[in-house]
């Protein structure tokens, strides 16, 4: 089983690499579900991280229905990630009714090539997950990051398994949200080949100015414990 760490900062990415993770999904602002990292973070990670890195391309928090100007931002950032040498793109677009926007998603997949393309957790907002899975298989998505439409992947395990069994080898179902050393073995035993987690801990704050949002970092010891559980499962 491949372990992907959702890294929200340079230090989180370094910790993931040092702990032995197989791959990183790089983003910023996990407290709002993740948005596109800054150019400075992208450049630094591209220079210093040697394991594969997939970049979340999401211009803002909120829904996944984008204006033409926001869609242009997405495409510009994908082109930047290709120039910086990253291995994958994590993105996707929905229509106003929360169905998959086939035209725009297909455009992003084509633009991303030859990089791997993961359809992100916008999938957890779709009304008909089985129909959406078929759509994304036809579009040529490489994987879908999903919690099985529940807050935690463990609670969505039934749908996750159903999606995996339908997809077979056409794409990878990548479970994510709330996966840790205590439940990782269940996902491996269920037959998932890749798993996604932030493996994070809260950082102590010295001061609060704008808000009291938790600041987190991917933790080396937590990642190592998950890898140990995967190895021994």
Short mmCIF file of C-alpha atoms in Angstrom, two decimals:
data_model
loop_
_atom_site.label_atom_id
_atom_site.label_comp_id
_atom_site.label_asym_id
_atom_site.label_seq_id
_atom_site.Cartn_x
_atom_site.Cartn_y
_atom_site.Cartn_z
CA UNK A 1 0.00 0.00 0.00
CA UNK A 2 1.27 3.44 -1.00
CA UNK A 3 1.07 6.20 1.62
CA UNK A 4 0.34 9.73 0.41
CA UNK A 5 0.77 12.51 2.95
CA UNK A 6 -1.27 15.69 2.56
CA UNK A 7 1.38 18.32 3.35
CA UNK A 8 0.19 21.86 4.08
CA UNK A 9 3.62 23.51 4.34
CA UNK A 10 7.29 23.14 3.47
CA UNK A 11 8.04 21.60 6.88
CA UNK A 12 5.17 19.13 6.48
CA UNK A 13 6.61 18.08 3.12
CA UNK A 14 10.09 17.65 4.58
CA UNK A 15 8.67 15.64 7.48
CA UNK A 16 6.75 13.40 5.08
CA UNK A 17 9.88 12.71 3.05
CA UNK A 18 12.07 12.11 6.10
CA UNK A 19 9.52 9.75 7.63
CA UNK A 20 9.46 7.56 4.50
CA UNK A 21 6.15 8.50 2.88
CA UNK A 22 5.71 7.36 -0.71
CA UNK A 23 4.12 10.53 -2.09
CA UNK A 24 2.99 14.01 -1.09
CA UNK A 25 -0.12 15.97 -1.96
CA UNK A 26 0.96 19.58 -1.52
CA UNK A 27 -1.59 22.23 -0.56
CA UNK A 28 -2.14 25.19 1.74
CA UNK A 29 -4.83 25.96 4.32
CA UNK A 30 -6.11 22.52 5.28
CA UNK A 31 -8.59 24.18 7.64
CA UNK A 32 -10.70 25.11 4.59
CA UNK A 33 -10.10 21.84 2.76
CA UNK A 34 -6.91 22.95 1.01
CA UNK A 35 -6.16 25.50 -1.68
CA UNK A 36 -3.39 25.96 -4.25
CA UNK A 37 0.04 26.53 -2.62
CA UNK A 38 1.90 29.79 -3.22
CA UNK A 39 4.57 30.05 -5.90
CA UNK A 40 7.24 30.32 -3.22
CA UNK A 41 6.16 27.07 -1.59
CA UNK A 42 5.86 25.30 -4.93
CA UNK A 43 9.34 26.36 -5.99
CA UNK A 44 10.98 25.41 -2.70
CA UNK A 45 9.32 21.98 -2.61
CA UNK A 46 10.20 21.34 -6.26
CA UNK A 47 13.87 22.02 -5.43
CA UNK A 48 14.17 20.07 -2.17
CA UNK A 49 11.72 17.15 -2.22
CA UNK A 50 12.76 14.02 -4.11
CA UNK A 51 9.69 11.81 -3.62
CA UNK A 52 6.73 12.30 -6.00
CA UNK A 53 4.61 15.38 -5.31
CA UNK A 54 1.06 15.96 -6.55
CA UNK A 55 -0.20 19.54 -6.24
CA UNK A 56 -3.71 20.56 -5.24
CA UNK A 57 -5.03 23.12 -7.71
CA UNK A 58 -8.02 24.84 -6.12
CA UNK A 59 -8.22 28.63 -6.41
CA UNK A 60 -10.35 29.22 -3.31
CA UNK A 61 -12.33 27.56 -0.57
CA UNK A 62 -16.05 26.90 -0.89
CA UNK A 63 -17.78 25.13 -3.74
CA UNK A 64 -16.23 23.65 -6.89
CA UNK A 65 -18.25 25.64 -9.43
CA UNK A 66 -15.89 28.19 -10.92
CA UNK A 67 -16.18 31.38 -12.94
CA UNK A 68 -14.26 31.66 -16.21
CA UNK A 69 -11.66 33.79 -14.45
CA UNK A 70 -11.18 31.21 -11.68
CA UNK A 71 -10.93 28.43 -14.26
CA UNK A 72 -8.19 30.39 -16.01
CA UNK A 73 -6.33 30.59 -12.68
CA UNK A 74 -6.56 26.82 -12.37
CA UNK A 75 -5.12 26.29 -15.84
CA UNK A 76 -2.32 28.80 -15.24
CA UNK A 77 -1.31 27.02 -12.02
CA UNK A 78 -1.32 23.62 -13.74
CA UNK A 79 1.04 24.96 -16.38
CA UNK A 80 3.29 26.32 -13.63
CA UNK A 81 3.39 22.95 -11.87
CA UNK A 82 4.36 21.24 -15.10
CA UNK A 83 7.24 23.70 -15.57
CA UNK A 84 8.41 23.12 -11.99
CA UNK A 85 8.60 19.36 -12.57
CA UNK A 86 5.88 18.00 -10.30
CA UNK A 87 4.49 14.52 -10.90
CA UNK A 88 0.76 15.06 -10.52
CA UNK A 89 -2.19 17.43 -10.40
CA UNK A 90 -5.12 17.20 -7.98
CA UNK A 91 -8.13 19.17 -9.17
CA UNK A 92 -11.62 19.01 -10.66
CA UNK A 93 -14.70 21.06 -11.49
CA UNK A 94 -18.41 20.61 -10.75
CA UNK A 95 -21.50 22.13 -12.30
CA UNK A 96 -23.84 24.30 -10.25
CA UNK A 97 -25.98 21.21 -9.52
CA UNK A 98 -22.91 19.37 -8.14
CA UNK A 99 -22.58 17.03 -11.11
CA UNK A 100 -19.14 16.60 -12.69
CA UNK A 101 -18.38 19.33 -15.23
CA UNK A 102 -17.20 16.96 -17.94
CA UNK A 103 -16.03 19.60 -20.39
CA UNK A 104 -13.90 21.58 -17.97
CA UNK A 105 -12.54 18.53 -16.16
CA UNK A 106 -11.56 16.96 -19.48
CA UNK A 107 -9.78 20.19 -20.39
CA UNK A 108 -7.80 20.06 -17.14
CA UNK A 109 -6.87 16.42 -17.65
CA UNK A 110 -5.59 17.16 -21.16
CA UNK A 111 -3.66 20.20 -19.95
CA UNK A 112 -2.08 18.22 -17.12
CA UNK A 113 -0.63 15.50 -19.34
CA UNK A 114 1.80 13.80 -18.97
CA UNK A 115 1.29 14.38 -15.23
CA UNK A 116 -1.00 12.11 -13.25
CA UNK A 117 -4.47 13.57 -12.60
CA UNK A 118 -6.42 13.02 -9.39
CA UNK A 119 -10.03 14.21 -9.11
CA UNK A 120 -10.16 15.68 -5.62
CA UNK A 121 -12.77 15.62 -2.89
CA UNK A 122 -15.24 17.58 -4.96
CA UNK A 123 -16.31 13.98 -5.58
CA UNK A 124 -17.74 13.92 -2.06
CA UNK A 125 -20.20 16.65 -3.10
CA UNK A 126 -21.68 14.87 -6.14
CA UNK A 127 -25.29 13.71 -5.93
CA UNK A 128 -24.78 10.41 -7.77
CA UNK A 129 -21.35 8.95 -6.92
CA UNK A 130 -21.70 5.83 -9.09
CA UNK A 131 -22.66 7.81 -12.17
CA UNK A 132 -19.87 10.30 -11.41
CA UNK A 133 -17.40 7.43 -11.12
CA UNK A 134 -18.41 6.20 -14.58
CA UNK A 135 -18.01 9.74 -15.96
CA UNK A 136 -14.52 10.11 -14.50
CA UNK A 137 -13.44 6.68 -15.74
CA UNK A 138 -14.52 7.68 -19.24
CA UNK A 139 -12.63 10.96 -18.96
CA UNK A 140 -9.40 9.13 -18.10
CA UNK A 141 -8.86 10.30 -14.52
CA UNK A 142 -6.04 8.38 -12.82
CA UNK A 143 -7.53 8.38 -9.32
CA UNK A 144 -10.29 9.81 -7.16
CA UNK A 145 -9.58 11.18 -3.68
CA UNK A 146 -12.68 10.60 -1.58
CA UNK A 147 -13.92 9.91 1.93
CA UNK A 148 -16.85 7.92 0.60
CA UNK A 149 -19.06 11.00 1.00
CA UNK A 150 -18.76 10.93 4.80
CA UNK A 151 -16.80 13.20 7.12
CA UNK A 152 -14.40 10.33 7.80
CA UNK A 153 -13.32 7.64 5.34
CA UNK A 154 -13.95 4.93 7.92
CA UNK A 155 -17.64 5.85 7.94
CA UNK A 156 -17.67 5.87 4.14
CA UNK A 157 -15.93 2.52 3.78
CA UNK A 158 -18.98 0.82 2.27
CA UNK A 159 -19.19 3.27 -0.63
CA UNK A 160 -15.40 3.36 -0.97
CA UNK A 161 -15.30 -0.41 -1.43
CA UNK A 162 -18.18 -0.27 -3.91
CA UNK A 163 -16.36 2.39 -5.93
CA UNK A 164 -13.13 0.37 -5.87
CA UNK A 165 -14.87 -2.82 -7.00
CA UNK A 166 -16.55 -1.02 -9.91
CA UNK A 167 -13.41 0.88 -10.97
CA UNK A 168 -11.19 -2.22 -10.91
CA UNK A 169 -8.00 -1.24 -12.79
CA UNK A 170 -9.52 1.70 -14.68
CA UNK A 171 -8.65 4.17 -11.94
CA UNK A 172 -7.51 4.20 -8.31
CA UNK A 173 -9.86 4.97 -5.45
CA UNK A 174 -7.77 6.89 -2.92
CA UNK A 175 -9.45 6.97 0.52
CA UNK A 176 -8.75 10.03 2.64
CA UNK A 177 -9.99 11.83 5.78
CA UNK A 178 -9.44 10.61 9.31
CA UNK A 179 -7.16 7.70 8.39
CA UNK A 180 -4.61 6.91 11.09
CA UNK A 181 -2.48 4.13 12.58
CA UNK A 182 -5.51 2.66 14.36
CA UNK A 183 -7.64 2.11 11.25
CA UNK A 184 -5.11 1.92 8.39
CA UNK A 185 -5.02 -1.90 8.50
CA UNK A 186 -8.74 -2.11 7.73
CA UNK A 187 -8.21 -0.17 4.51
CA UNK A 188 -5.32 -2.40 3.50
CA UNK A 189 -7.29 -5.55 4.29
CA UNK A 190 -10.20 -4.21 2.21
CA UNK A 191 -7.89 -4.07 -0.79
CA UNK A 192 -7.02 -0.40 -1.24
CA UNK A 193 -3.61 0.11 -2.81
CA UNK A 194 -3.15 3.78 -1.92
CA UNK A 195 -4.12 5.81 1.13
CA UNK A 196 -4.19 9.56 1.90
CA UNK A 197 -3.73 11.27 5.27
CA UNK A 198 -2.22 14.41 6.74
CA UNK A 199 -0.82 12.52 9.76
CA UNK A 200 -0.75 15.88 11.49
CA UNK A 201 -0.49 17.32 14.96
CA UNK A 202 -1.52 20.72 16.29
CA UNK A 203 1.17 23.30 16.90
CA UNK A 204 1.16 25.40 20.04
CA UNK A 205 0.35 29.01 19.32
CA UNK A 206 2.10 31.97 20.89
CA UNK A 207 -0.51 34.49 19.81
CA UNK A 208 -3.85 34.74 18.03
CA UNK A 209 -4.70 37.75 15.91
CA UNK A 210 -7.18 37.11 13.12
CA UNK A 211 -8.76 33.87 14.32
CA UNK A 212 -8.16 30.75 16.37
CA UNK A 213 -7.78 28.27 13.49
CA UNK A 214 -5.59 25.33 14.45
CA UNK A 215 -2.14 25.36 12.89
CA UNK A 216 -1.07 21.82 12.01
CA UNK A 217 2.00 20.04 10.71
CA UNK A 218 2.53 16.54 9.33
CA UNK A 219 4.29 14.62 12.10
CA UNK A 220 7.28 12.32 11.51
CA UNK A 221 6.47 9.89 14.32
CA UNK A 222 2.81 9.66 13.28
CA UNK A 223 3.77 8.92 9.67
CA UNK A 224 6.28 6.27 10.78
CA UNK A 225 3.66 4.58 12.94
CA UNK A 226 1.22 4.44 10.01
CA UNK A 227 3.93 3.00 7.75
CA UNK A 228 4.73 0.41 10.43
CA UNK A 229 1.09 -0.63 10.62
CA UNK A 230 0.94 -0.93 6.81
CA UNK A 231 4.05 -3.09 6.80
CA UNK A 232 2.76 -5.45 9.48
CA UNK A 233 -0.86 -5.65 8.35
#
